[in-house]
Amino acid sequence: MKNLLVAFSFICLLACSPEPTAVTTVEKSTSNGWDAEKRIEELGITLPIPAVPVANYVNAVRVGNLIFLSGKGPSKPDGTSITGKVGTDLSIEEGREAARLVGINQLAVLKAELGDLNKVKRIVKVLGMVNCLSDFTEQPKVMNGFSDLMVDVFGEKGKHARSAVGMNALPSNIAVEVELIVEVED
């Protein structure tokens, strides 16, 4: 009977827990004083001024404590972009660097929206689109450039759900486009 009561208590504890384990880990990293702004400095990253949308959309929309970021590409500081098909025109490593550059551009959008990247509670969901031919299957390796940057900047809070898909074309022939959803502090 005692074992049954202990098992029932454990099941109730799991069922009644308000947040998943991953969120608890995130809260611990926040309480340890992780500083995203300082990490950007340590990584030697200079955030650009976010590009103004070229059509009838905005860079980000906030709904409650979620920010939905529009897709961005690998725009360089000089205004040019990394273009071409990964696996044909670009190596996987070059595609990975393009995805990292997209991450820097998305961090710039977040900084412009929030004023302080320490307000990021969690990178929630990432959709990475890789410009490639139909027989290219290494999209996850390319998207690791983006994902690794998020973890480098935000620690555990940067770990996210992700989709990495291949596209037969992207706007202006950019190599990678990424959109994401971010949870922020109130």
mmCIF file of N, CA, C and O in Angstrom, residues 6 29 39 41 46 65 81 88 95 106 119 137 141 145:
data_model
loop_
_atom_site.group_PDB
_atom_site.id
_atom_site.type_symbol
_atom_site.label_atom_id
_atom_site.label_comp_id
_atom_site.label_asym_id
_atom_site.label_seq_id
_atom_site.Cartn_x
_atom_site.Cartn_y
_atom_site.Cartn_z
ATOM 1 N N VAL A 6 3.228 6.092 -2.749
ATOM 2 C CA VAL A 6 4.406 6.817 -3.244
ATOM 3 C C VAL A 6 4.312 6.970 -4.761
ATOM 4 O O VAL A 6 4.559 8.053 -5.302
ATOM 5 N N SER A 29 19.269 28.779 -15.388
ATOM 6 C CA SER A 29 20.342 29.510 -16.054
ATOM 7 C C SER A 29 20.129 31.015 -15.912
ATOM 8 O O SER A 29 21.078 31.764 -15.792
ATOM 9 N N ARG A 39 27.572 38.368 -23.514
ATOM 10 C CA ARG A 39 28.012 37.273 -24.391
ATOM 11 C C ARG A 39 28.245 37.778 -25.815
ATOM 12 O O ARG A 39 29.203 37.374 -26.470
ATOM 13 N N GLU A 41 29.198 40.734 -26.686
ATOM 14 C CA GLU A 41 30.497 41.419 -26.634
ATOM 15 C C GLU A 41 31.641 40.416 -26.640
ATOM 16 O O GLU A 41 32.612 40.559 -27.382
ATOM 17 N N THR A 46 29.038 42.526 -33.536
ATOM 18 C CA THR A 46 28.457 43.858 -33.627
ATOM 19 C C THR A 46 27.109 43.706 -34.322
ATOM 20 O O THR A 46 27.052 43.226 -35.461
ATOM 21 N N ASN A 65 3.561 37.630 -24.490
ATOM 22 C CA ASN A 65 4.994 37.522 -24.209
ATOM 23 C C ASN A 65 5.747 36.739 -25.296
ATOM 24 O O ASN A 65 6.839 36.249 -25.060
ATOM 25 N N SER A 81 24.193 40.233 -49.808
ATOM 26 C CA SER A 81 23.779 39.001 -49.130
ATOM 27 C C SER A 81 24.600 37.824 -49.616
ATOM 28 O O SER A 81 25.131 37.847 -50.727
ATOM 29 N N THR A 88 25.755 23.251 -53.960
ATOM 30 C CA THR A 88 26.118 23.461 -55.362
ATOM 31 C C THR A 88 27.050 24.658 -55.469
ATOM 32 O O THR A 88 28.209 24.525 -55.838
ATOM 33 N N GLY A 95 27.292 27.562 -46.022
ATOM 34 C CA GLY A 95 25.874 27.658 -45.680
ATOM 35 C C GLY A 95 25.678 27.855 -44.186
ATOM 36 O O GLY A 95 24.833 28.631 -43.742
ATOM 37 N N GLN A 106 18.889 38.494 -36.931
ATOM 38 C CA GLN A 106 17.687 38.323 -36.106
ATOM 39 C C GLN A 106 17.920 38.843 -34.684
ATOM 40 O O GLN A 106 17.012 39.398 -34.060
ATOM 41 N N LYS A 119 16.050 40.397 -21.872
ATOM 42 C CA LYS A 119 14.603 40.220 -21.708
ATOM 43 C C LYS A 119 14.117 38.950 -22.407
ATOM 44 O O LYS A 119 12.966 38.576 -22.276
ATOM 45 N N THR A 137 20.505 16.955 -48.677
ATOM 46 C CA THR A 137 19.821 16.495 -47.452
ATOM 47 C C THR A 137 20.516 16.931 -46.167
ATOM 48 O O THR A 137 20.242 16.392 -45.096
ATOM 49 N N LYS A 141 22.669 20.411 -40.810
ATOM 50 C CA LYS A 141 24.057 20.838 -40.606
ATOM 51 C C LYS A 141 24.212 22.328 -40.914
ATOM 52 O O LYS A 141 24.936 23.038 -40.228
ATOM 53 N N GLY A 145 24.494 26.472 -37.777
ATOM 54 C CA GLY A 145 25.129 27.780 -37.658
ATOM 55 C C GLY A 145 24.248 28.762 -36.911
ATOM 56 O O GLY A 145 24.726 29.550 -36.088
#
